[in-house]
Coordinates of C-alpha atoms and ligand atoms in Angstrom, one line a residue:
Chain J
X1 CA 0.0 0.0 0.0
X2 CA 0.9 3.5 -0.8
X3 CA 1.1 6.1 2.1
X4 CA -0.2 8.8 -0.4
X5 CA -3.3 7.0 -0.5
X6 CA -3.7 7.5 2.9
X7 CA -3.2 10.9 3.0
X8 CA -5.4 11.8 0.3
X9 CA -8.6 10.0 2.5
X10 CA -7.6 12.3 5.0
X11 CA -5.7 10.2 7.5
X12 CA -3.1 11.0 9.8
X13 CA -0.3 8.8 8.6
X14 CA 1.7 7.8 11.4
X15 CA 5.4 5.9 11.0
X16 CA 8.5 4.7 12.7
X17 CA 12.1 3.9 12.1
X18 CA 14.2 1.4 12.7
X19 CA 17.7 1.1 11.9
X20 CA 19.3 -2.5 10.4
X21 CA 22.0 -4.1 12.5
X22 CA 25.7 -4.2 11.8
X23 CA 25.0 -7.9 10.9
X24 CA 22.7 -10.1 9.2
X25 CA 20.4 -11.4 12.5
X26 CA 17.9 -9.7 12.5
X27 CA 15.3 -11.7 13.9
X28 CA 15.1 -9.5 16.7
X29 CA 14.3 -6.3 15.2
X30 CA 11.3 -8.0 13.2
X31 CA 9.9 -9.0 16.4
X32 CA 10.4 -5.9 17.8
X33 CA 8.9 -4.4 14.9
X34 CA 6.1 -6.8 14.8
X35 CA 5.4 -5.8 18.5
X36 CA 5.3 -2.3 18.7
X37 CA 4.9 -1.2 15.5
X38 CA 2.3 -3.0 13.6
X39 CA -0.5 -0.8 14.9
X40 CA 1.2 2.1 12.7
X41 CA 1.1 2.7 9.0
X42 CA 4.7 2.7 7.9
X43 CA 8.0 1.8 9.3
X44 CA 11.3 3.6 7.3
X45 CA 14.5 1.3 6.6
X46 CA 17.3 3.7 7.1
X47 CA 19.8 3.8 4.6
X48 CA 23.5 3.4 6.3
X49 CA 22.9 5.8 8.7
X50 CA 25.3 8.3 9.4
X51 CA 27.3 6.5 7.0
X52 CA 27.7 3.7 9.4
X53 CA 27.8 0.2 7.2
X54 CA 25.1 -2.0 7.9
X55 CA 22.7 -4.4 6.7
X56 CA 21.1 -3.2 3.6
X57 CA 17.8 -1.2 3.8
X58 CA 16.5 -2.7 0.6
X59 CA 16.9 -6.5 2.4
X60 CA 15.5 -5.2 5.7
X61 CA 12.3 -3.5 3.9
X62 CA 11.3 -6.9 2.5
X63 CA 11.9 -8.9 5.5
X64 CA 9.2 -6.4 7.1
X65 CA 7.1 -6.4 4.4
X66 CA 6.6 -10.4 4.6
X67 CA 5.9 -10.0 8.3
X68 CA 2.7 -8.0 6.8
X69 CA 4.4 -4.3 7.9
X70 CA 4.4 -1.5 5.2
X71 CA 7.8 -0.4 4.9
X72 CA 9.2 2.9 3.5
X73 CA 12.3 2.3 1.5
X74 CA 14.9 5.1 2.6
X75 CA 17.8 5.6 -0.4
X76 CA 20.8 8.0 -0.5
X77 CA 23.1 9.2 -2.9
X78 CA 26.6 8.7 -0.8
X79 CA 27.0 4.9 -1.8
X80 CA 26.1 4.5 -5.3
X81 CA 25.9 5.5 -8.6
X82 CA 22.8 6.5 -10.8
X83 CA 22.8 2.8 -12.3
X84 CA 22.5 1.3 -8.6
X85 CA 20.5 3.6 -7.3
X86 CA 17.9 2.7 -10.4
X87 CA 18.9 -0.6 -10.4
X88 CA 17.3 -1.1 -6.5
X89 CA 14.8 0.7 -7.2
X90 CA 13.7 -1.7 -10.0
X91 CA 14.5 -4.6 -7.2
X92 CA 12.1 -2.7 -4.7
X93 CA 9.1 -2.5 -7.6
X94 CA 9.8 -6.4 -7.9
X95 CA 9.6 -6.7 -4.0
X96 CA 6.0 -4.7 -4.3
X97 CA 7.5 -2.2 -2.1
X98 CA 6.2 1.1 -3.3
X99 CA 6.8 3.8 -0.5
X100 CA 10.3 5.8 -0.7
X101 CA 12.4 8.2 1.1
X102 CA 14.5 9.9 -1.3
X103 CA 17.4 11.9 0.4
X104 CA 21.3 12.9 -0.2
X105 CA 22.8 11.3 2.8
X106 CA 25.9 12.0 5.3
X107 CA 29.2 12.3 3.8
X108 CA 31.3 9.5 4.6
X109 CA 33.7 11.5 6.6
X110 CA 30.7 11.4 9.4
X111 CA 30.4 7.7 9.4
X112 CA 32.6 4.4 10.4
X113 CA 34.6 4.3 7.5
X114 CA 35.6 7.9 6.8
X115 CA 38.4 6.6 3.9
X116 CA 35.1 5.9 1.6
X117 CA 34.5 7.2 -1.4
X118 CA 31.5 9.7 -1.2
X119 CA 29.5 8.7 -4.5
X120 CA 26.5 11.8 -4.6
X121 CA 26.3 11.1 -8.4
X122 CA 22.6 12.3 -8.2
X123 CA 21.1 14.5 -5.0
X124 CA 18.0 14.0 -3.2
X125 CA 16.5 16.3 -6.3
X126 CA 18.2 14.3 -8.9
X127 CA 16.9 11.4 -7.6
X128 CA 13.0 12.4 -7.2
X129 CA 13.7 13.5 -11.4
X130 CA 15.0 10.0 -11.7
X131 CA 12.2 8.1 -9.8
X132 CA 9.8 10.3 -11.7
X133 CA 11.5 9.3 -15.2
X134 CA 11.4 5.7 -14.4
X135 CA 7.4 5.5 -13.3
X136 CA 7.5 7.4 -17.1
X137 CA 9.1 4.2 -18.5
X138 CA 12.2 5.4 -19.1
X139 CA 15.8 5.4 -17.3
X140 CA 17.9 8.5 -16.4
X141 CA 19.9 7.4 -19.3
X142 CA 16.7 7.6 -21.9
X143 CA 16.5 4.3 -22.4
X144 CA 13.0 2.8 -22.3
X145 CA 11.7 -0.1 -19.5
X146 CA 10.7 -3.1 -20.3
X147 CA 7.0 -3.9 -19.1
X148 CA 4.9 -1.7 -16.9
X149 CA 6.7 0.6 -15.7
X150 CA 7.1 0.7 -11.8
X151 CA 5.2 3.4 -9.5
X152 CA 5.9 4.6 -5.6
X153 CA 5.3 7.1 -3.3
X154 CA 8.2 9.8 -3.6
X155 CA 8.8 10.5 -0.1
X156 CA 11.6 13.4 0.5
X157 CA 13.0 15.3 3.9
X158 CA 12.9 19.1 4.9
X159 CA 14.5 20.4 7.9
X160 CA 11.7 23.3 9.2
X161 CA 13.5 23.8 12.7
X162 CA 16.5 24.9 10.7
X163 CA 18.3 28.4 11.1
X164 CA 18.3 28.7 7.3
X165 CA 14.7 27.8 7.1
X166 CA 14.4 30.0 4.0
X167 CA 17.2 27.7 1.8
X168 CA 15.0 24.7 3.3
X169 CA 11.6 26.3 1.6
X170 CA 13.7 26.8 -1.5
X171 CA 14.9 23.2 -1.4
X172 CA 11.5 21.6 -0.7
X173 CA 9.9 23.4 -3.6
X174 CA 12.7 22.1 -6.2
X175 CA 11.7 18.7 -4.9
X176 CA 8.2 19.4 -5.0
X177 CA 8.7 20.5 -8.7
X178 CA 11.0 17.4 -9.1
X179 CA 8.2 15.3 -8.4
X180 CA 8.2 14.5 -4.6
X181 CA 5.1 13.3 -2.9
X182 CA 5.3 14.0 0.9
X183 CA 7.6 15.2 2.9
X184 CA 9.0 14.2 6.3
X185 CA 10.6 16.5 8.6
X186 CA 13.8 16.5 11.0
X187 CA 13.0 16.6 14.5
X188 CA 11.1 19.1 15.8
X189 CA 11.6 20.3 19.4
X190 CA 10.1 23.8 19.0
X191 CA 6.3 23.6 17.8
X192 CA 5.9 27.0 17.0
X193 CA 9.0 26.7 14.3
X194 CA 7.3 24.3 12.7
X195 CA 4.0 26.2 12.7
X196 CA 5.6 29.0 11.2
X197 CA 7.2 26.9 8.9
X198 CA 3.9 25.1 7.9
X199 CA 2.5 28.0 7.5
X200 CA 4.9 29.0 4.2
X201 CA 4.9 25.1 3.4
X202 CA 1.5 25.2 2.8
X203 CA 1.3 26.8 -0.7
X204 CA 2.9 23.7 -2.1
X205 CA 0.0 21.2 -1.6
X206 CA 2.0 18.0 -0.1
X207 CA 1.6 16.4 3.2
X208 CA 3.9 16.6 5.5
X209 CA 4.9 14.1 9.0
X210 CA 6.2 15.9 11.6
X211 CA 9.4 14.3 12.9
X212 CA 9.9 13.4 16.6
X213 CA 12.6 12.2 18.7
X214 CA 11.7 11.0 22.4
X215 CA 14.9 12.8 24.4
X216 CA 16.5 10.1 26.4
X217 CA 18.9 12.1 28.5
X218 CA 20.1 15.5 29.1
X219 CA 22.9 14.3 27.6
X220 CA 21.5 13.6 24.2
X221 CA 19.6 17.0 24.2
X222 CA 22.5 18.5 24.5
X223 CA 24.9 16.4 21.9
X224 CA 21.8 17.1 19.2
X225 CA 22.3 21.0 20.4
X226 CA 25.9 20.9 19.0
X227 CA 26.2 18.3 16.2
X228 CA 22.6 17.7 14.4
X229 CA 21.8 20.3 12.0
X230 CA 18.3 21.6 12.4
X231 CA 17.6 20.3 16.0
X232 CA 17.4 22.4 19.0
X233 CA 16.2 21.4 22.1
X234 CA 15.2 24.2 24.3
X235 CA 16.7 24.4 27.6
X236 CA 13.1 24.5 29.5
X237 CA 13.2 20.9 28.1
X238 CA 16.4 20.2 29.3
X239 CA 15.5 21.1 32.6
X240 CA 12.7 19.3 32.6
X241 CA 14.8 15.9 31.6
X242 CA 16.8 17.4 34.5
X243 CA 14.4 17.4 37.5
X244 CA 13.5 13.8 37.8
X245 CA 16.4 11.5 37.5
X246 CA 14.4 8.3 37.7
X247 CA 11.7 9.4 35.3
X248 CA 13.9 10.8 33.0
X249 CA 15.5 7.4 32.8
X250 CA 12.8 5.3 32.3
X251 CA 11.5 7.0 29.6
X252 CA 8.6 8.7 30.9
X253 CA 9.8 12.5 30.6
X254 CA 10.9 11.8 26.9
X255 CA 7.6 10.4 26.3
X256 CA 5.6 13.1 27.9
X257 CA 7.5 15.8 25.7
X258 CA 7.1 14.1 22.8
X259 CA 3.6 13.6 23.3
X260 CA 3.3 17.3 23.6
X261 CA 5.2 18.2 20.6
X262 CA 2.8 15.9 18.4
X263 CA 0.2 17.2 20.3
X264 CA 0.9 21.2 19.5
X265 CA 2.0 20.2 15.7
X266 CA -0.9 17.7 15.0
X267 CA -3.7 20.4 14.0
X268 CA -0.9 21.8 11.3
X269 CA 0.7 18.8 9.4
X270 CA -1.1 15.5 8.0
X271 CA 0.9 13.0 9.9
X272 CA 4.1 11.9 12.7
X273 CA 7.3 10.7 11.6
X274 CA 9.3 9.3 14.8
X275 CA 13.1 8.3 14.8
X276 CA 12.6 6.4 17.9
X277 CA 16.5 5.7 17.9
X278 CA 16.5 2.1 19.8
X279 CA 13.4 2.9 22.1
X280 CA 10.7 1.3 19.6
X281 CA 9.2 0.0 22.8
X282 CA 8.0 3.3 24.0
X283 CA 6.3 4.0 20.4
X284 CA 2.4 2.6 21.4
X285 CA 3.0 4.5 24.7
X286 CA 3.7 8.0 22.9
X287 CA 0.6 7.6 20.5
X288 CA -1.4 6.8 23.6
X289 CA -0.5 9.8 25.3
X290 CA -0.5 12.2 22.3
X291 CA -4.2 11.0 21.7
X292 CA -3.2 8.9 18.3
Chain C
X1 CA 45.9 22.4 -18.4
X2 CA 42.2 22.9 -19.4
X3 CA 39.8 24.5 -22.0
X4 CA 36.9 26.3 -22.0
X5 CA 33.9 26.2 -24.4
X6 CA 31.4 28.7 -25.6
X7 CA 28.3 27.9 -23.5
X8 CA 25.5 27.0 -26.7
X9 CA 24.2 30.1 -28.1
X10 CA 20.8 29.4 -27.0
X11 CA 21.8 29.4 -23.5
X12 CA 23.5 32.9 -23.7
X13 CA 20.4 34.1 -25.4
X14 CA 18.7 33.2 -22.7
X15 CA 20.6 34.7 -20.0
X16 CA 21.1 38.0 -21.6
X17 CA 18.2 38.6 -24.3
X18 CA 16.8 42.5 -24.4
X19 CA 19.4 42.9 -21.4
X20 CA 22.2 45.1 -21.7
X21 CA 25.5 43.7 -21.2
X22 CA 29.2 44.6 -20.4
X23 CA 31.5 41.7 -21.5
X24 CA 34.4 41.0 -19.8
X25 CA 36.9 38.7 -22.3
X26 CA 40.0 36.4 -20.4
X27 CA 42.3 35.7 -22.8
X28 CA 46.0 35.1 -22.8
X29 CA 46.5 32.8 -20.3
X30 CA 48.9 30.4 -20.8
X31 CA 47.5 27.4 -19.3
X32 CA 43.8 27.6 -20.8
X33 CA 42.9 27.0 -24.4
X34 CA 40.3 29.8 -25.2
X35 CA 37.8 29.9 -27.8
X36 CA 38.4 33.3 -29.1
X37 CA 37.3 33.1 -32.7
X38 CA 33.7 31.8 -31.6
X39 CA 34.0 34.1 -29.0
X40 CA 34.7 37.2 -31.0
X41 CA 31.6 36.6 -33.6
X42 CA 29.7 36.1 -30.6
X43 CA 30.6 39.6 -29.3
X44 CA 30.5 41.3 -32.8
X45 CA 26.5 40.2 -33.0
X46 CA 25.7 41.2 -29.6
X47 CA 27.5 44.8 -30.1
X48 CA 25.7 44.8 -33.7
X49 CA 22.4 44.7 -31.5
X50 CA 23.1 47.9 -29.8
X51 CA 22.8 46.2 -26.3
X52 CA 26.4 46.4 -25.4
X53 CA 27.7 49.0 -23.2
X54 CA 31.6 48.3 -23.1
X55 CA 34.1 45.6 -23.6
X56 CA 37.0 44.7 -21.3
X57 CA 39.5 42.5 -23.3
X58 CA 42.7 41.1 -21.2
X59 CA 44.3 38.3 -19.6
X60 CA 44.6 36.5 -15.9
X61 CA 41.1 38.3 -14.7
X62 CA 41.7 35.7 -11.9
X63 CA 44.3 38.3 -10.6
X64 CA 42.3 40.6 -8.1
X65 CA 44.5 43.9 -7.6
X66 CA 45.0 44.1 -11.6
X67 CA 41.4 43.2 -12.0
X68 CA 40.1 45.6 -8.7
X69 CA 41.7 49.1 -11.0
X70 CA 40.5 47.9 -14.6
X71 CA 36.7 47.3 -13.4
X72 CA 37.2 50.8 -11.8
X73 CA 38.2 52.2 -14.8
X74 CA 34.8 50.8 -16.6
X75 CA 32.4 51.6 -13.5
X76 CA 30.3 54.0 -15.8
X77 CA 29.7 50.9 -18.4
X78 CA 29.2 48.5 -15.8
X79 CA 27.1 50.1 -14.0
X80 CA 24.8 50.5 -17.0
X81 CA 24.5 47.5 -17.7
X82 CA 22.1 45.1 -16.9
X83 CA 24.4 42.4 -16.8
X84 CA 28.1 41.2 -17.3
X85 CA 29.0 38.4 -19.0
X86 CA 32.0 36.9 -18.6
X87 CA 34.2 34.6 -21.3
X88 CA 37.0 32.8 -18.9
X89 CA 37.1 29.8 -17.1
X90 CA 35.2 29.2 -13.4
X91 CA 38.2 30.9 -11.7
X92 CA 37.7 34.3 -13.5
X93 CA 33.7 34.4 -13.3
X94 CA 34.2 34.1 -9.4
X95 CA 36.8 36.4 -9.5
X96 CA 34.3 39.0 -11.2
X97 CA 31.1 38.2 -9.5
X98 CA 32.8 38.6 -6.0
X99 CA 33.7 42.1 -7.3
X100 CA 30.2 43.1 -8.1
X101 CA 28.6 41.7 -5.9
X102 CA 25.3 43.2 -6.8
X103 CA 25.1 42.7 -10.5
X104 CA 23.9 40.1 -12.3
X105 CA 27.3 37.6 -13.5
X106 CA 27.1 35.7 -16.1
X107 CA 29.7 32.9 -17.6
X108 CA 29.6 32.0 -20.9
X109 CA 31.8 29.0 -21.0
X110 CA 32.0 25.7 -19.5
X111 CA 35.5 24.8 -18.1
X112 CA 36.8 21.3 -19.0
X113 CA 39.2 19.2 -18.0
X114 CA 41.8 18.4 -20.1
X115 CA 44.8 15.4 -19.4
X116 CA 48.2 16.2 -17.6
X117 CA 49.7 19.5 -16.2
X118 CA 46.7 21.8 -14.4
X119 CA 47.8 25.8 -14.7
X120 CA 48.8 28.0 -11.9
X121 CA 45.5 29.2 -10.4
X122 CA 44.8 31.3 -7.4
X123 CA 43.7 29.7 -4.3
X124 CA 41.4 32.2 -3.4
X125 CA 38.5 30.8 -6.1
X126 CA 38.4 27.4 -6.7
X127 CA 37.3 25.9 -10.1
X128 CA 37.0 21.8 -10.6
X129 CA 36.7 21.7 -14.7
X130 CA 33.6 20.4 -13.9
X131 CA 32.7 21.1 -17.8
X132 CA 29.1 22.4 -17.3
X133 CA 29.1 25.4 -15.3
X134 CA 27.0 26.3 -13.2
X135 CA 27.9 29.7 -12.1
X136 CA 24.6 31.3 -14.2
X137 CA 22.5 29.1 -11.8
X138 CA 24.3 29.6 -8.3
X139 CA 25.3 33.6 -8.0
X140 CA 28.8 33.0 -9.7
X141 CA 29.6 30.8 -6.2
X142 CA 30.9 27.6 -7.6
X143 CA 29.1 24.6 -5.9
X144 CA 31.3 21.6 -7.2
X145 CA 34.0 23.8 -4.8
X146 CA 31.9 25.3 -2.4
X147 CA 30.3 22.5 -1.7
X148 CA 31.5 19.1 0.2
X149 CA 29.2 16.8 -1.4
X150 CA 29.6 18.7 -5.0
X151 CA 25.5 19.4 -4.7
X152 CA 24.3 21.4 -7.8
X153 CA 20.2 21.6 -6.5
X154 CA 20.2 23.4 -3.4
X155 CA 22.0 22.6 0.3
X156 CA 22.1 19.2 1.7
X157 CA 20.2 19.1 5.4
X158 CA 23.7 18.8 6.8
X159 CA 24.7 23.1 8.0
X160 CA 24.8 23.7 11.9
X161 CA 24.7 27.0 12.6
X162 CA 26.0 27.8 8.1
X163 CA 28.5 25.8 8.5
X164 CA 29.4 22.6 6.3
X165 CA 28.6 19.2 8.1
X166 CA 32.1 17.6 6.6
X167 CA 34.1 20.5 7.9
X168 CA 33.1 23.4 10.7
X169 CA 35.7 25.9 9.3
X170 CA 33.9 25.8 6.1
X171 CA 30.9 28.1 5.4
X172 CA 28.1 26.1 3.6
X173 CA 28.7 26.8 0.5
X174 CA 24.7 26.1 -0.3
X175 CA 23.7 29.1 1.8
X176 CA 26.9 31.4 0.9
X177 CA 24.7 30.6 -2.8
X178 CA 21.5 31.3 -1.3
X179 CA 22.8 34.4 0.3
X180 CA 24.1 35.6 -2.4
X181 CA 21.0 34.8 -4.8
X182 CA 19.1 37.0 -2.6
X183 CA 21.4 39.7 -2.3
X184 CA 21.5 40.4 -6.1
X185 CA 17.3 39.5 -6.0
X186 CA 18.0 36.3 -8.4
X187 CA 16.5 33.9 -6.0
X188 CA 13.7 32.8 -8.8
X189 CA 17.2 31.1 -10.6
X190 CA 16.4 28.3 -7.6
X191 CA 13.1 27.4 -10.2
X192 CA 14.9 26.6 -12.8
X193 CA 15.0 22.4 -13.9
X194 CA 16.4 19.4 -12.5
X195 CA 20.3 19.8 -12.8
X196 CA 22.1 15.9 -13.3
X197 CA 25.5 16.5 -13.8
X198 CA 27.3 14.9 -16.8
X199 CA 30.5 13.0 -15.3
X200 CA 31.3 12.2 -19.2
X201 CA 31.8 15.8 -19.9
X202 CA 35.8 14.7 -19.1
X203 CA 36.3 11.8 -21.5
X204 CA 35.1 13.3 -24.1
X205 CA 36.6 16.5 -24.1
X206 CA 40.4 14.4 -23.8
X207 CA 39.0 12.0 -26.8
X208 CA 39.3 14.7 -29.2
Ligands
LIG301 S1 30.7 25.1 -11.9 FE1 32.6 25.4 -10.8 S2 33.9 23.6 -11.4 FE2 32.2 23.8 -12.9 S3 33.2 25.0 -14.5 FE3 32.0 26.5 -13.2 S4 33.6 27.2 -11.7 FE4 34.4 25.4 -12.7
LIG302 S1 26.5 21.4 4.5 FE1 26.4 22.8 2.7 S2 28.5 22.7 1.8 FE2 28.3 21.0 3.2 S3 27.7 19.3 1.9 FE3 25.8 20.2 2.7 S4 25.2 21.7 1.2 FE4 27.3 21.1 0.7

């Protein structure tokens, strides 16, 4: 099933992510996934992330998908050229796995194996044109399919919490114009950013998921604060993770400001996106409490 | 060593059609071929239109004190102008465009790699042969240079704070472009197609 489909009945698409293993076990992680996230719509396959090798998305998307989840195919540009990047896209169609997420991706300098070559033959904008070219029938190279041509949900990423938020606009409408279909967002610690930025998003018709993070720690607030672009945690909240050691550590703080944030954002965006980063457990709590 | 190519005609048409334009002409320099012949016809029909207000014909434009007194000398022609276009390679166009900073900069070649020995170019610009260029579309900022990941539609997520995600001494060369688009009111450039870069530009230029 395609998200998009979702969103135009009007629903309020709600997925989750969960990140392969450096290994090839991962009976685990389908369990897990079967568990807490089966009640959602969508679960994303990350794509090496951070540039850290690991199990491939593409092989971890169909594992889900014969457990009966709907899993969103994440692809970036750092790791292969425009003939693999069509290539497993073709493999996806053949796996009936129709939703994407189309993005750029780390360099390689930020990952585990920083003596890499960074590929980024196509961009996240390249490669809506491309996805776009082959649902046409044809390849990037002009060359035409054989068969029915393959067709997906073109799912890209915008950053609204950004300090450039302007660039981001600018970038989200080439990708809009490149043929993206929805759009999910960094994570968003400041609601009214992202209503401001919702509010200028607006004009260009596509649904967009919010993206949350539960905080685990002061400690991770405050590493997002100075190394991931676009995220700020505001100190109230930091104080609040502060107060109540015990609380914070079981989870129950993160959960309550997530809650909140999805909350505050719901009545502006047409969906959640959460990165729950290893705490896929506390994923049917949060969409209790944020009335999901 | 490299080479630069006339841009096609329809593309400079397009940049500078019912404008008027000062040219500013690189020539000389001993480590790039030029095309001056097509280069020359080129100039003689856009004078023959009227639309030209002056002509600056010289060599290493790269060089900014000797570059700094000649544009002074043509301020009056620059200035009415509605845009400059400029025949060198990437080097030179940043070179100009960093100099005036609020006019329109056009290039109208595409710099190309050729085999063996690459020419003394100042550090302060930085030009990759990338044999399309996209100066017209970026504010005469080069983003194969700029640029970590080489992007040529718009900034990656990756800036904390406008700095580059690969390196925190280096500005994000995305939103220097950005910036820069908006300081000279060009930011409707952003609209303009798809770009996929042609990696086979390089091969075939050292074929021939
Ligand atoms: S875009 Fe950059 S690398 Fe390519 S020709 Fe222009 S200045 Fe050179
Ligand atoms: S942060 Fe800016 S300069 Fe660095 S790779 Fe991304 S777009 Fe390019």
């Amino acid at each position: 099933m395609k998200i998009t489909e979702l969103f135009e009945r009007g629903e309020f698409v709600v997925s989750a992510e969960v990140g392969p293993p450096k290994g090839f076990h991962v009976e685990h992680l389908i369990e897990e996934a079967k568990t807490y996230l089966s009640g959602i719509t969508a679960v994303n396959v990350t794509d090496n992330q951070s540039s850290v090798m690991r199990l491939g998305s593409l092989a971890m998307c169909k594992a889900l998908k014969d457990e009966g989840l709907t899993p969103i195919f994440q692809l970036t540009c750092r790791d292969r050229n425009r003939i693999a990047l069509q290539s497993d896209l073709l493999s996806a169609a053949m796996f009936g796995i129709e939703n994407l997420l189309l993005l750029t991706g780390d360099h390689t300098k930020m990952g585990d194996h920083p003596q890499a070559k960074p590929v980024f033959d196509l961009d996240s904008v390249s490669l809506i044109h491309t996805v776009k070219k082959l649902e046409e029938g044809v390849d990037l190279g002009g060359n035409p399919l054989i068969g029915e041509p393959p067709s997906f949900a073109k799912g890209a990423v915008v950053s609204p919490c950004s300090d450039s938020v302007d660039a981001q606009l600018a970038k989200m409408e080439r990708k809009v114009r490149a043929g993206a279909d929805y759009f999910q967002t960094q994570a968003v610690f400041e609601p009214e950013k992202f209503i401001k930025f919702m509010e200028k998003a607006k004009q260009f018709g596509k649904p967009v998921q919010v993206g949350i993070i539960i905080p685990k720690s002061v400690g991770m607030a405050r590493f997002m604060n100075n190394n991931v672009a676009g995220v700020h945690v505001p100190e109230e909240m930091i104080e609040e993770l502060k107060k109540d050691k015990e609380k914070t550590k079981a989870g129950i703080t993160g959960v309550e400001i997530a809650a909140r944030i999805i909350k505050e954002c719901k009545p502006y965006c047409q969906g959640v996106h959460i990165m729950a980063l290893g705490w896929e457990s506390k994923v049917p709590e949060l969409l209790k409490l944020a009335e999901i | 060593m490299l080479i630069t190519e006339l841009k096609p005609r329809e593309t400079i048409a397009s940049l500078v059609d019912g404008k008027k334009v000062f040219i500013i002409n690189c020539i000389g320099c001993k480590e790039v071929y030029f095309p001056e012949k097509e280069i020359r016809e080129l100039e003689n029909e856009l004078s023959a239109s009227g639309n030209v207000t002056g002509i600056i014909t010289t060599d290493y434009i790269c060089n900014p004190d000797n570059m700094k007194l000649r544009l002074e000398k043509h301020t009056g022609e620059i200035e009415a102008a509605d845009a400059v276009l400029v025949f060198s390679c990437g080097v030179g166009v940043q070179t100009i465009a960093s100099y005036l900073e609020e006019k329109a900069v056009y290039a109208g070649c595409d710099t190309c790699r050729l085999p063996g020995f690459q020419g003394v170019t100042p550090l302060e610009y930085k030009c990759d042969q990338c044999g399309e260029c996209y100066l017209n579309l970026t504010g005469g900022i080069c983003p194969i240079t700029a640029c970590s990941k080489s992007l040529v539609n718009g900034q990656c997520g990756g800036a904390k704070d406008g700095m580059c995600e690969v390196d925190g001494s280096m500005e994000c060369g995305w939103e220097r472009i950005y910036r820069r688009l908006e300081e000279i009111g060009r930011l409707d450039v952003l609209k303009c197609p798809t770009q996929v870069r042609n990696f086979a530009t390089d091969d075939e230029v050292s074929a021939e």
